Amino acid sequence: MTQAGFIDAAEAPPRATNEIKLYGPEGFAGMRKAGRLAAECLDMLIPHVVPGVTTQKIDDMAREFVLSNGALPACLFYKGYRHTVCTSVNHVVCHGIPGPKTLKEGDIVNIDVTVIADGWHGDTSRMYSLGEVKRKASRLMDVTYECMMKGIEAIKPGARLGDLGAAIQEHAERQRYSVVEAFCGHGLGRVFHDSPNILHFGKRGQGQPLLPGMIFTVEPMINLGRSDVALLSDGWTAVTRDRSLSAQYEHAVGVTETGFEIFTQSPTGQHTPHTSGAGAS
Ligand code: MF3
Ligand code: CO
Ligand code: CO
């Protein structure tokens, strides 16, 4: 018997459902492989994210990497999107579209990749810095990484989604940064964007209780200024309304009997803030 509001993923229809899917060992094994490949893709890009590179070139390298490893880029042709990664530079909050734009010294960029490996979705993103970046930019990236990890560390059976959101919001607001509310994390597995929505703000003790077998992303977007976002006319690119800097990190995680498992950990330990090709310390 599955608890009300939940469904055994093995018996669930292969689409987004209102009921939350609970995955068994097979799902966790599939997510481990997909998550690792996505993380390896972000690792592979590190030495290439240097001043002068175009975001299109980054997308090309990511696509080739994913395909040559026998996986598919989940974003390619997703809702009309034409690229493998999102490249969100400086005040772009998320869903920045790769193109002829060249990255320059001092920029910060989030690269977000999702792979489909054996039917499972590995979804992860990190910040990269281009050469020397301003102190306020590197602090924003550090704190955003900490926000993601504090959210993840709140995950265990019986905890609630509000605990996760509150941990993120409290850490961001303590630095006088703001949490973007217009975008959230999501359940994933064989489906890319499934329920539940994972809000990166909230109140402790509120929201959906967590059960072992749940799989979802934690992907907070944190702004130096106000939290309001605007959508550009391309229909994808979300920017901060006040054009202040924004940062984001994303991991895909599963709820275990005792806590959580991160599927998208960098095998080389490089999922840390602002690692770049130029040997950032
Ligand atoms: N990877 C993004 C996420 O974290 C989704 C990008 S959808 C795209 O959910 F179509 F913009 F690529
Ligand atoms: Co995601
Ligand atoms: Co993503």
XYZ file of C-alpha atoms in Angstrom, residues 32-48 56-74 76 83-85 111-117 122 124 126 128 264-268 270:
57
model
C 23.088 7.600 -9.921
C 24.291 6.911 -13.479
C 22.408 9.802 -15.067
C 23.444 12.216 -12.333
C 27.078 11.228 -12.588
C 27.126 11.765 -16.351
C 25.556 15.224 -15.976
C 28.163 16.131 -13.347
C 30.950 14.816 -15.571
C 29.661 17.042 -18.376
C 29.969 20.107 -16.104
C 33.450 18.937 -15.028
C 34.491 18.547 -18.685
C 33.507 22.162 -19.412
C 35.605 23.733 -16.637
C 38.828 24.356 -18.624
C 36.801 25.677 -21.583
C 27.270 28.405 -28.311
C 30.694 26.713 -28.196
C 29.984 25.589 -24.625
C 26.644 24.186 -25.796
C 28.326 22.350 -28.698
C 30.875 20.755 -26.358
C 28.165 19.700 -23.911
C 26.017 18.179 -26.673
C 28.943 16.203 -28.120
C 29.897 14.970 -24.646
C 26.392 13.796 -23.797
C 25.817 12.090 -27.158
C 29.243 10.430 -27.197
C 28.422 8.922 -23.808
C 25.297 7.272 -25.159
C 22.877 9.700 -23.509
C 20.479 12.363 -24.821
C 20.316 16.082 -24.004
C 16.927 16.464 -22.281
C 17.138 19.754 -26.857
C 20.043 23.711 -27.017
C 21.699 21.224 -24.664
C 22.506 23.623 -21.832
C 25.677 26.267 -16.846
C 22.690 23.938 -16.444
C 22.645 20.545 -18.144
C 20.134 17.708 -18.100
C 20.971 14.333 -19.618
C 18.726 11.332 -20.252
C 20.682 8.145 -19.595
C 20.366 13.820 -14.522
C 22.489 19.780 -12.404
C 26.965 25.187 -11.321
C 31.723 29.331 -13.341
C 24.933 14.833 -9.296
C 28.046 15.150 -7.131
C 31.183 15.946 -9.171
C 33.338 12.778 -9.253
C 36.388 15.063 -9.082
C 34.582 20.300 -8.427
